[in-house]
Amino acid sequence: MSQQAIKFAYWVPNVSGGLVVSKIEQRTSWSIDYNRKLAQLAEAAGFDYALTQIRFTAGYGAEFQHESVAFSHALLAATTRLKVIAAILPGPWKPALAAKQLATIDQLTQGRIAVNIVSGWFKGEFQAIGEHWLEHDERYRRSEEFIRVLKGIWTQDNFTFKGDFYRINNYTLKPKPLALPHPEIFQGGSSRAARDMAAQVSDWYFTNGNTPEGIKTQVDDIRAKAAAHQHSVKIGVNAFVIARDTEEEARAVLQAIIDSADVEAVHAFGDAAKQAGKSSLEGEGNWAKSTFEDLVQYNDGFKTNLIGTPQQIAERIVALKALGVDLLLAGFLHFQEEVEYFGRRVLPLVRELEARHLKETAAA
Ligand SMILES: Cc1cc2nc3c(=O)[nH]c(=O)nc-3n(C[C@H](O)[C@H](O)[C@H](O)COP(=O)(O)O)c2cc1C
């Protein structure tokens, strides 16, 4: 097991409706005031990162959506240590503009901005904004070029790139970002194409929620592929956390979320998501095998099963770490109060278990 402490990120609710496609009451808001306070609470609770989302149109509820880069900057301005990961979607974003815009935010925030390169799953959204829709593996080929260009512009002078999607000619960005070697590059997606890309160019691979077996298969595949490319990549896993004083309470909350599912929106999302994992050659990507219940949390976060008491959840997090997971990406029902509870009740148990493990391995 890694000697490094496992890191924690939370999903920024910068789109309306929270993280579940359900009509259940949620004390979560997509407003900037709510989110500024949430970022401050998360920082104090021990979270390392916040992850924003990019949506151009409503897809499954999520009727209102704040843009990810502008929103990330606002959260950075309200905090001092937290790193904020801004979602960037190749297609609408061009890499030279993203490199410039993010370098400025990096300078303004002492190197605390990071990016999550997402490759797109929602054809209707691309059509709505007049963006050409590429088929699954082509989207990843474009994202890979996008990342190579970002890194090139951020780290080299007189950078030139001649790709199938992007061309850069003898370009020197000034000032370059403060973060070294460059702002961290995350990517989201779980298909074979996503793993191939992570194994070559990304610093972090973010995947949807899954069972320990499902996560292990991905971790082993990526680590083997990355080694073949002399690249190293860290792994972040999504989970919808329901931590309550008793397991019964936590399970009852899960049941209530599912019982109040917005059935029409879940089905609409499931149909759109077929453009993602199922449409890859192997049909292994996100949502390829998700049930109706799974899709109520739109990144399969129930599957990771961080639902129970603080002790149960802490043990399962450390078990994920033992499989090679470096970061846990958490979503919650009532964000502010549950982030605070997580920091107070779950995180110290995780650190205790990690310390105990370190002692045991040192003694062995
Ligand atoms: C943690 C995480 C965050 C994501 N955030 C976004 C996002 O903000 N906007 C978006 O359009 N897609 C987002 N995605 C979707 C992916 O970029 C990708 O399109 C989807 O997972 C399907 O890819 P796959 O077939 O490789 O699994 C995210 C995925 C993950 C795992």
PDB file of C-alpha atoms in Angstrom, residues 10-112:
ATOM      1  CA  TYR A  10     -15.293  16.805  -3.514  1.00  0.00           C
ATOM      2  CA  TRP A  11     -17.587  17.495  -6.466  1.00  0.00           C
ATOM      3  CA  VAL A  12     -18.449  21.177  -6.706  1.00  0.00           C
ATOM      4  CA  PRO A  13     -22.224  21.509  -7.111  1.00  0.00           C
ATOM      5  CA  ASN A  14     -21.919  24.191  -9.803  1.00  0.00           C
ATOM      6  CA  VAL A  15     -24.944  22.743 -11.620  1.00  0.00           C
ATOM      7  CA  SER A  16     -28.422  22.710 -10.121  1.00  0.00           C
ATOM      8  CA  GLY A  17     -30.040  19.598  -8.661  1.00  0.00           C
ATOM      9  CA  GLY A  18     -27.059  18.317  -6.683  1.00  0.00           C
ATOM     10  CA  LEU A  19     -25.342  15.032  -7.499  1.00  0.00           C
ATOM     11  CA  VAL A  20     -28.410  12.800  -7.674  1.00  0.00           C
ATOM     12  CA  VAL A  21     -31.178  12.656 -10.275  1.00  0.00           C
ATOM     13  CA  SER A  22     -33.848  12.525  -7.606  1.00  0.00           C
ATOM     14  CA  LYS A  23     -36.674  14.668  -6.326  1.00  0.00           C
ATOM     15  CA  ILE A  24     -35.586  14.086  -2.731  1.00  0.00           C
ATOM     16  CA  GLU A  25     -35.119  17.267  -0.676  1.00  0.00           C
ATOM     17  CA  GLN A  26     -31.479  18.408  -0.912  1.00  0.00           C
ATOM     18  CA  ARG A  27     -29.948  21.110   1.240  1.00  0.00           C
ATOM     19  CA  THR A  28     -27.426  21.795  -1.529  1.00  0.00           C
ATOM     20  CA  SER A  29     -27.366  24.840  -3.772  1.00  0.00           C
ATOM     21  CA  TRP A  30     -25.531  25.635  -7.005  1.00  0.00           C
ATOM     22  CA  SER A  31     -25.210  29.320  -6.011  1.00  0.00           C
ATOM     23  CA  ILE A  32     -21.828  30.979  -5.626  1.00  0.00           C
ATOM     24  CA  ASP A  33     -22.504  31.993  -2.010  1.00  0.00           C
ATOM     25  CA  TYR A  34     -23.289  28.404  -1.016  1.00  0.00           C
ATOM     26  CA  ASN A  35     -20.242  27.163  -2.938  1.00  0.00           C
ATOM     27  CA  ARG A  36     -17.812  29.687  -1.465  1.00  0.00           C
ATOM     28  CA  LYS A  37     -18.804  28.615   2.036  1.00  0.00           C
ATOM     29  CA  LEU A  38     -18.626  24.953   1.009  1.00  0.00           C
ATOM     30  CA  ALA A  39     -15.074  25.397  -0.337  1.00  0.00           C
ATOM     31  CA  GLN A  40     -14.014  27.011   2.939  1.00  0.00           C
ATOM     32  CA  LEU A  41     -15.619  24.212   4.963  1.00  0.00           C
ATOM     33  CA  ALA A  42     -13.983  21.578   2.756  1.00  0.00           C
ATOM     34  CA  GLU A  43     -10.570  23.174   3.110  1.00  0.00           C
ATOM     35  CA  ALA A  44     -10.957  23.249   6.898  1.00  0.00           C
ATOM     36  CA  ALA A  45     -12.258  19.657   6.898  1.00  0.00           C
ATOM     37  CA  GLY A  46      -9.069  18.379   5.230  1.00  0.00           C
ATOM     38  CA  PHE A  47     -10.083  18.128   1.565  1.00  0.00           C
ATOM     39  CA  ASP A  48      -7.215  18.653  -0.896  1.00  0.00           C
ATOM     40  CA  TYR A  49      -9.190  19.345  -4.070  1.00  0.00           C
ATOM     41  CA  ALA A  50     -12.553  20.536  -5.383  1.00  0.00           C
ATOM     42  CA  LEU A  51     -13.725  19.385  -8.841  1.00  0.00           C
ATOM     43  CA  THR A  52     -16.015  21.558 -10.962  1.00  0.00           C
ATOM     44  CA  GLN A  53     -18.234  20.240 -13.749  1.00  0.00           C
ATOM     45  CA  ILE A  54     -18.814  21.514 -17.268  1.00  0.00           C
ATOM     46  CA  ARG A  55     -22.268  21.301 -18.862  1.00  0.00           C
ATOM     47  CA  PHE A  56     -23.507  23.484 -21.672  1.00  0.00           C
ATOM     48  CA  THR A  57     -27.148  22.379 -21.478  1.00  0.00           C
ATOM     49  CA  ALA A  58     -29.443  20.554 -19.086  1.00  0.00           C
ATOM     50  CA  GLY A  59     -29.206  16.807 -19.578  1.00  0.00           C
ATOM     51  CA  TYR A  60     -30.888  15.029 -16.697  1.00  0.00           C
ATOM     52  CA  GLY A  61     -32.330  17.797 -14.619  1.00  0.00           C
ATOM     53  CA  ALA A  62     -29.254  20.026 -13.988  1.00  0.00           C
ATOM     54  CA  GLU A  63     -31.305  22.849 -15.453  1.00  0.00           C
ATOM     55  CA  PHE A  64     -28.848  25.617 -14.514  1.00  0.00           C
ATOM     56  CA  GLN A  65     -25.090  25.266 -14.973  1.00  0.00           C
ATOM     57  CA  HIS A  66     -22.317  27.692 -14.047  1.00  0.00           C
ATOM     58  CA  GLU A  67     -19.235  27.536 -16.276  1.00  0.00           C
ATOM     59  CA  SER A  68     -16.323  25.596 -14.771  1.00  0.00           C
ATOM     60  CA  VAL A  69     -13.248  27.859 -15.239  1.00  0.00           C
ATOM     61  CA  ALA A  70     -14.851  31.092 -14.047  1.00  0.00           C
ATOM     62  CA  PHE A  71     -16.453  29.248 -11.139  1.00  0.00           C
ATOM     63  CA  SER A  72     -13.164  27.572 -10.185  1.00  0.00           C
ATOM     64  CA  HIS A  73     -11.450  30.933 -10.050  1.00  0.00           C
ATOM     65  CA  ALA A  74     -14.140  32.296  -7.729  1.00  0.00           C
ATOM     66  CA  LEU A  75     -13.621  29.344  -5.362  1.00  0.00           C
ATOM     67  CA  LEU A  76      -9.840  29.798  -5.428  1.00  0.00           C
ATOM     68  CA  ALA A  77     -10.293  33.447  -4.523  1.00  0.00           C
ATOM     69  CA  ALA A  78     -12.344  32.404  -1.480  1.00  0.00           C
ATOM     70  CA  THR A  79      -9.789  29.851  -0.171  1.00  0.00           C
ATOM     71  CA  THR A  80      -6.077  29.649   0.586  1.00  0.00           C
ATOM     72  CA  ARG A  81      -4.938  26.012   0.328  1.00  0.00           C
ATOM     73  CA  LEU A  82      -7.590  24.107  -1.617  1.00  0.00           C
ATOM     74  CA  LYS A  83      -6.721  23.218  -5.212  1.00  0.00           C
ATOM     75  CA  VAL A  84      -9.590  23.545  -7.653  1.00  0.00           C
ATOM     76  CA  ILE A  85      -9.803  21.297 -10.701  1.00  0.00           C
ATOM     77  CA  ALA A  86     -11.613  22.979 -13.595  1.00  0.00           C
ATOM     78  CA  ALA A  87     -13.371  20.738 -16.117  1.00  0.00           C
ATOM     79  CA  ILE A  88     -12.330  21.487 -19.700  1.00  0.00           C
ATOM     80  CA  LEU A  89     -14.064  19.987 -22.739  1.00  0.00           C
ATOM     81  CA  PRO A  90     -12.005  19.811 -25.959  1.00  0.00           C
ATOM     82  CA  GLY A  91     -14.243  20.930 -28.809  1.00  0.00           C
ATOM     83  CA  PRO A  92     -15.679  24.060 -27.228  1.00  0.00           C
ATOM     84  CA  TRP A  93     -12.246  24.815 -25.693  1.00  0.00           C
ATOM     85  CA  LYS A  94      -9.194  25.241 -27.886  1.00  0.00           C
ATOM     86  CA  PRO A  95      -5.885  24.333 -26.207  1.00  0.00           C
ATOM     87  CA  ALA A  96      -4.029  27.629 -26.767  1.00  0.00           C
ATOM     88  CA  LEU A  97      -6.837  29.605 -25.134  1.00  0.00           C
ATOM     89  CA  ALA A  98      -7.135  27.105 -22.260  1.00  0.00           C
ATOM     90  CA  ALA A  99      -3.351  27.204 -21.682  1.00  0.00           C
ATOM     91  CA  LYS A 100      -3.363  31.010 -21.556  1.00  0.00           C
ATOM     92  CA  GLN A 101      -6.487  31.352 -19.404  1.00  0.00           C
ATOM     93  CA  LEU A 102      -5.351  28.713 -16.896  1.00  0.00           C
ATOM     94  CA  ALA A 103      -1.795  30.098 -16.720  1.00  0.00           C
ATOM     95  CA  THR A 104      -3.284  33.419 -15.653  1.00  0.00           C
ATOM     96  CA  ILE A 105      -5.460  31.789 -12.995  1.00  0.00           C
ATOM     97  CA  ASP A 106      -2.434  29.810 -11.803  1.00  0.00           C
ATOM     98  CA  GLN A 107      -0.496  33.081 -11.425  1.00  0.00           C
ATOM     99  CA  LEU A 108      -3.369  34.767  -9.591  1.00  0.00           C
ATOM    100  CA  THR A 109      -3.776  31.878  -7.143  1.00  0.00           C
ATOM    101  CA  GLN A 110      -0.186  30.771  -6.427  1.00  0.00           C
ATOM    102  CA  GLY A 111      -0.434  27.625  -8.543  1.00  0.00           C
ATOM    103  CA  ARG A 112      -3.693  26.194  -7.169  1.00  0.00           C
TER     104      ARG A 112
END
